Short mmCIF file of C-alpha atoms and ligand atoms in Angstrom, two decimals:
data_model
loop_
_atom_site.label_atom_id
_atom_site.label_comp_id
_atom_site.label_asym_id
_atom_site.label_seq_id
_atom_site.Cartn_x
_atom_site.Cartn_y
_atom_site.Cartn_z
CA MET A 1 25.02 -3.14 3.51
CA ILE A 2 21.88 -2.26 1.62
CA ARG A 3 22.41 -0.35 -1.60
CA VAL A 4 20.35 2.87 -1.74
CA ILE A 5 19.57 3.84 -5.34
CA ARG A 6 18.04 7.19 -6.30
CA SER A 7 18.42 7.13 -10.07
CA ILE A 8 15.92 5.31 -12.29
CA ASP A 9 18.58 4.21 -14.79
CA GLU A 10 20.74 2.83 -11.99
CA MET A 11 17.79 0.95 -10.48
CA LYS A 12 16.88 -0.53 -13.88
CA GLN A 13 20.45 -1.67 -14.38
CA TRP A 14 20.79 -3.10 -10.86
CA CYS A 15 17.58 -5.12 -11.31
CA ARG A 16 18.67 -6.36 -14.75
CA GLU A 17 22.00 -7.49 -13.30
CA GLN A 18 20.30 -9.37 -10.46
CA THR A 19 17.99 -11.34 -12.72
CA GLY A 20 20.37 -11.75 -15.68
CA ASP A 21 21.58 -15.18 -14.61
CA GLY A 22 18.07 -16.56 -14.07
CA CYS A 23 17.85 -15.41 -10.44
CA SER A 24 14.47 -14.30 -9.09
CA LEU A 25 13.84 -10.80 -7.75
CA GLY A 26 11.22 -9.98 -5.10
CA PHE A 27 10.01 -6.38 -4.82
CA VAL A 28 8.07 -4.55 -2.08
CA PRO A 29 6.79 -1.05 -2.91
CA THR A 30 6.14 1.14 0.17
CA MET A 31 5.67 4.74 1.21
CA GLY A 32 8.11 4.32 4.12
CA ALA A 33 7.34 4.79 7.84
CA LEU A 34 7.87 1.04 7.97
CA HIS A 35 6.29 -1.15 10.64
CA ALA A 36 5.82 -4.87 11.30
CA GLY A 37 3.17 -5.09 8.54
CA HIS A 38 5.75 -3.99 5.97
CA ARG A 39 8.29 -6.26 7.61
CA SER A 40 6.13 -9.32 6.89
CA LEU A 41 6.15 -8.42 3.16
CA LEU A 42 9.90 -7.76 3.20
CA GLU A 43 10.65 -11.08 4.88
CA ARG A 44 8.47 -12.92 2.44
CA ALA A 45 10.17 -11.23 -0.52
CA ARG A 46 13.51 -12.13 1.03
CA SER A 47 12.66 -15.80 1.64
CA GLU A 48 10.94 -16.51 -1.69
CA ASN A 49 13.51 -14.93 -4.04
CA ASP A 50 17.24 -14.93 -4.75
CA ARG A 51 17.33 -11.12 -4.51
CA ALA A 52 15.02 -8.68 -2.77
CA ALA A 53 14.40 -4.95 -3.27
CA ALA A 54 12.02 -2.39 -1.80
CA SER A 55 11.07 1.15 -2.69
CA ILE A 56 10.13 4.16 -0.59
CA PHE A 57 8.15 6.79 -2.45
CA VAL A 58 5.39 8.91 -0.94
CA ASN A 59 3.37 9.17 -4.12
CA PRO A 60 1.81 12.63 -4.51
CA THR A 61 -0.67 11.64 -7.24
CA GLN A 62 -2.67 9.30 -4.99
CA TYR A 63 -3.55 12.07 -2.53
CA ASP A 64 -6.49 14.35 -3.10
CA ASP A 65 -5.76 16.13 0.18
CA PRO A 66 -2.45 18.07 0.27
CA GLU A 67 -2.54 18.15 4.09
CA ASP A 68 -2.75 14.36 4.24
CA LEU A 69 0.32 14.15 1.97
CA GLU A 70 2.16 16.74 4.07
CA ASN A 71 1.40 14.90 7.32
CA TYR A 72 2.42 11.46 6.09
CA PRO A 73 5.11 10.25 8.55
CA ARG A 74 8.68 10.11 7.18
CA THR A 75 11.24 8.01 9.09
CA PHE A 76 13.99 7.33 6.57
CA ASP A 77 16.84 6.26 8.90
CA ALA A 78 14.70 3.80 10.86
CA ASP A 79 13.31 2.48 7.55
CA VAL A 80 16.80 1.76 6.21
CA GLU A 81 17.60 -0.07 9.44
CA MET A 82 14.52 -2.27 9.08
CA LEU A 83 15.25 -2.98 5.41
CA GLU A 84 18.81 -3.99 6.28
CA SER A 85 17.74 -6.21 9.15
CA ALA A 86 15.19 -7.90 6.86
CA GLY A 87 18.02 -8.70 4.44
CA ILE A 88 16.84 -6.47 1.59
CA ASP A 89 19.58 -6.00 -1.03
CA ALA A 90 18.54 -2.64 -2.50
CA LEU A 91 16.29 0.29 -1.70
CA PHE A 92 14.92 2.41 -4.53
CA PHE A 93 14.33 5.95 -3.23
CA PRO A 94 13.55 8.18 -6.23
CA SER A 95 12.69 11.87 -6.28
CA ASP A 96 9.19 13.12 -7.25
CA ASP A 97 10.56 14.88 -10.35
CA SER A 98 12.31 11.83 -11.71
CA ILE A 99 9.20 9.64 -11.35
CA TYR A 100 6.91 12.23 -12.99
CA PRO A 101 9.14 13.74 -15.73
CA THR A 102 6.12 14.56 -17.90
CA ASP A 103 4.17 15.85 -14.90
CA TYR A 104 1.10 13.64 -14.70
CA ARG A 105 0.05 13.72 -18.35
CA TYR A 106 0.01 9.95 -18.65
CA ARG A 107 -1.81 7.80 -16.13
CA VAL A 108 -3.49 4.43 -15.70
CA THR A 109 -7.25 4.48 -15.20
CA GLU A 110 -9.33 1.47 -14.29
CA ASN A 111 -12.95 2.39 -14.76
CA GLN A 112 -14.98 -0.15 -12.84
CA GLU A 113 -13.84 -1.49 -9.47
CA SER A 114 -11.64 1.54 -8.76
CA GLU A 115 -14.71 3.76 -8.58
CA LEU A 116 -16.13 1.92 -5.56
CA LEU A 117 -15.28 2.15 -1.84
CA GLU A 118 -11.87 3.88 -1.48
CA GLY A 119 -12.19 5.26 -4.99
CA ALA A 120 -15.58 6.82 -4.23
CA HIS A 121 -14.14 8.59 -1.16
CA ARG A 122 -10.70 9.59 -2.46
CA ASN A 123 -10.84 11.39 -5.76
CA GLY A 124 -8.34 9.98 -8.28
CA HIS A 125 -6.72 7.78 -5.64
CA PHE A 126 -6.47 4.60 -7.70
CA ASP A 127 -5.29 6.40 -10.84
CA GLY A 128 -2.38 7.54 -8.68
CA VAL A 129 -1.81 4.10 -7.16
CA LEU A 130 -1.99 2.16 -10.43
CA THR A 131 0.21 4.68 -12.23
CA ILE A 132 2.97 4.57 -9.62
CA VAL A 133 2.81 0.78 -9.32
CA LEU A 134 3.05 0.37 -13.11
CA LYS A 135 6.04 2.74 -13.20
CA LEU A 136 7.78 0.88 -10.36
CA LEU A 137 7.12 -2.53 -11.93
CA LEU A 138 8.47 -1.34 -15.29
CA ILE A 139 11.62 0.02 -13.63
CA THR A 140 12.27 -3.10 -11.53
CA ARG A 141 10.62 -5.88 -13.59
CA PRO A 142 10.55 -8.18 -10.56
CA THR A 143 9.67 -11.87 -10.56
CA ARG A 144 7.26 -11.29 -7.66
CA ALA A 145 5.83 -8.15 -6.04
CA TYR A 146 4.28 -8.17 -2.57
CA PHE A 147 1.14 -6.28 -1.49
CA GLY A 148 -0.72 -6.25 1.81
CA GLU A 149 -4.28 -7.55 2.04
CA LYS A 150 -5.02 -4.67 4.41
CA ASP A 151 -5.39 -2.59 1.24
CA TRP A 152 -7.60 -5.22 -0.40
CA GLN A 153 -9.01 -3.04 -3.17
CA GLN A 154 -5.50 -1.89 -4.08
CA TYR A 155 -4.26 -5.48 -4.10
CA ILE A 156 -6.94 -6.74 -6.52
CA LEU A 157 -6.66 -3.70 -8.79
CA VAL A 158 -2.89 -4.17 -9.05
CA ARG A 159 -3.28 -7.91 -9.62
CA ASP A 160 -5.78 -7.31 -12.44
CA MET A 161 -3.68 -4.48 -13.96
CA VAL A 162 -0.69 -6.81 -14.22
CA LYS A 163 -2.90 -9.29 -16.12
CA ALA A 164 -4.35 -6.55 -18.33
CA PHE A 165 -0.90 -5.28 -19.38
CA PHE A 166 0.78 -8.72 -19.66
CA LEU A 167 3.48 -7.91 -17.12
CA ASP A 168 5.72 -10.83 -16.14
CA THR A 169 5.37 -10.23 -12.40
CA GLU A 170 3.46 -12.41 -10.00
CA ILE A 171 1.45 -10.35 -7.52
CA ILE A 172 1.46 -11.89 -4.05
CA GLY A 173 -1.11 -10.86 -1.41
CA CYS A 174 0.12 -11.01 2.20
CA PRO A 175 -2.13 -11.29 5.29
CA THR A 176 -2.81 -8.22 7.42
CA VAL A 177 -0.53 -7.87 10.44
CA ARG A 178 -2.38 -6.63 13.53
CA GLU A 179 -1.68 -5.37 17.03
CA ALA A 180 -2.59 -7.83 19.79
CA ASP A 181 -5.94 -6.03 20.17
CA GLY A 182 -6.80 -6.47 16.47
CA LEU A 183 -5.98 -2.99 15.15
CA ALA A 184 -4.37 -3.34 11.70
CA LEU A 185 -0.86 -1.88 11.70
CA SER A 186 -0.71 1.32 9.68
CA SER A 187 1.73 4.18 9.35
CA ARG A 188 -1.18 6.47 10.23
CA ASN A 189 -1.70 4.90 13.68
CA VAL A 190 0.98 7.20 15.13
CA HIS A 191 -1.50 10.06 14.72
CA LEU A 192 -4.06 8.48 17.10
CA ASP A 193 -4.15 10.12 20.54
CA PRO A 194 -4.41 7.79 23.59
CA GLU A 195 -8.21 8.08 23.72
CA GLN A 196 -8.59 7.32 19.99
CA ARG A 197 -6.08 4.47 20.27
CA LYS A 198 -8.35 2.87 22.88
CA ILE A 199 -11.39 3.04 20.57
CA ALA A 200 -9.53 2.02 17.37
CA PRO A 201 -9.54 -1.81 17.85
CA ARG A 202 -13.36 -1.75 17.90
CA PHE A 203 -13.15 -1.16 14.14
CA HIS A 204 -11.75 -4.65 13.53
CA SER A 205 -13.96 -6.36 16.11
CA ILE A 206 -17.14 -4.81 14.67
CA LEU A 207 -16.11 -5.67 11.07
CA SER A 208 -15.49 -9.27 12.20
CA SER A 209 -18.84 -9.62 14.01
CA GLY A 210 -20.78 -11.10 11.09
CA ALA A 211 -23.57 -8.49 11.46
CA GLU A 212 -24.97 -6.87 8.30
CA PRO A 213 -23.07 -3.77 7.06
CA GLY A 214 -25.90 -1.41 8.07
CA GLU A 215 -25.78 -2.72 11.62
CA GLN A 216 -21.98 -2.55 11.67
CA ARG A 217 -22.14 1.09 10.57
CA ARG A 218 -24.54 1.84 13.42
CA GLN A 219 -22.25 0.13 15.94
CA LEU A 220 -19.18 1.94 14.62
CA GLU A 221 -20.90 5.32 14.90
CA ALA A 222 -22.03 4.47 18.44
CA ALA A 223 -18.39 3.61 19.30
CA GLY A 224 -17.27 7.10 18.16
CA PHE A 225 -16.14 6.55 14.55
CA GLU A 226 -17.18 8.61 11.56
CA VAL A 227 -17.91 6.02 8.87
CA ASP A 228 -16.96 6.53 5.20
CA TYR A 229 -18.26 3.09 4.19
CA VAL A 230 -18.89 -0.48 5.32
CA GLU A 231 -19.62 -2.78 2.40
CA LYS A 232 -19.61 -6.44 1.41
CA ARG A 233 -17.71 -7.11 -1.81
CA TRP A 234 -15.25 -9.61 -3.25
CA GLY A 235 -16.19 -12.12 -0.50
CA ARG A 236 -15.14 -9.67 2.21
CA VAL A 237 -16.46 -6.89 4.43
CA LEU A 238 -14.47 -3.72 3.82
CA GLY A 239 -14.63 -0.52 5.82
CA ALA A 240 -13.12 2.94 6.17
CA VAL A 241 -13.60 5.11 9.25
CA ARG A 242 -12.23 8.27 10.74
CA LEU A 243 -11.21 9.06 14.30
CA GLY A 244 -10.65 12.82 14.32
CA GLU A 245 -8.20 13.52 11.50
CA THR A 246 -6.99 9.93 11.22
CA ARG A 247 -8.50 7.68 8.59
CA LEU A 248 -8.36 3.89 9.07
CA ILE A 249 -9.21 1.14 6.59
CA ASP A 250 -9.58 -2.58 7.17
CA ASN A 251 -11.30 -5.67 5.77
CA VAL A 252 -12.02 -9.26 6.80
CA PRO A 253 -13.23 -12.32 4.89
CA LEU A 254 -16.98 -12.98 5.07
P1 AMP B 301 2.21 1.66 2.35
O1 AMP B 301 3.59 2.02 2.76
O2 AMP B 301 1.15 2.04 3.33
O3 AMP B 301 1.90 2.05 0.91
O4 AMP B 301 2.17 0.08 2.35
C1 AMP B 301 3.10 -0.68 1.59
C2 AMP B 301 2.59 -2.10 1.51
O5 AMP B 301 2.49 -2.64 2.83
C3 AMP B 301 1.18 -2.19 0.91
O6 AMP B 301 1.13 -3.30 0.03
C4 AMP B 301 0.31 -2.36 2.11
O7 AMP B 301 -0.89 -3.06 1.83
C5 AMP B 301 1.20 -3.19 3.03
N1 AMP B 301 0.78 -3.08 4.42
C6 AMP B 301 0.53 -1.94 5.12
N2 AMP B 301 0.09 -2.23 6.36
C7 AMP B 301 0.05 -3.59 6.45
C8 AMP B 301 -0.33 -4.51 7.47
N3 AMP B 301 -0.77 -4.10 8.65
N4 AMP B 301 -0.24 -5.84 7.21
C9 AMP B 301 0.20 -6.27 5.99
N5 AMP B 301 0.58 -5.45 4.99
C10 AMP B 301 0.50 -4.14 5.21
#
């Protein structure tokens, strides 16, 4: 049986106990609504470490749109089932108040790469992400923490933050898991209606086409997407688009 831990002190103690005898701990932070993309991270954490833990916390500080936060899917029972079947030993499931006891007076700001792409379109997003990740890593102090390459900008910002603050956690990037038609798995995909779901895989195929970003933007708009950005950076092409109310992000290597 997986152990579900709500208290920060209890989670700290559980993690200390697991690693006390030199055992390794793998950690997968999530916002829940788990799918096969999360599962790949969980299985990797399970197979590469003596102990494995995950967290579910829908982090309010990384949303600039209260409606987006409100609509984020929450599927706790199914999530616990997946975590158990992936062999995860403990789930950390804290309350908002316990994670932000001083409100949001203290936060982590990166002031270069975080201002581009996602950061330019979602006000304060990466302050929220980096702050919650730092808090979770300080609570759990894992040997390794697992992040999806689907959120490439997040992955590199977390990796560099860990270096900047001398944390003893190795950040592992995991390949994007896709539907058979190429659409990157995302908790938000449940909001696509059947018509939008048909168009959605074009996002990945256009990003992978090798055309210049300006041309890709034109093709995406012609396919019915509203485009936030398509840009080459960090040896990749990264994009964010909207289909109705649903926002999708993806990236591929150049
Ligand atoms: P989230 O619950 O959306 O915050 O995601 C938790 C972790 O799962 C993040 O590190 C994501 O990058 C990763 N993730 C989400 N979707 C996928 C996917 N399709 N393939 C691989 N990793 C993913």
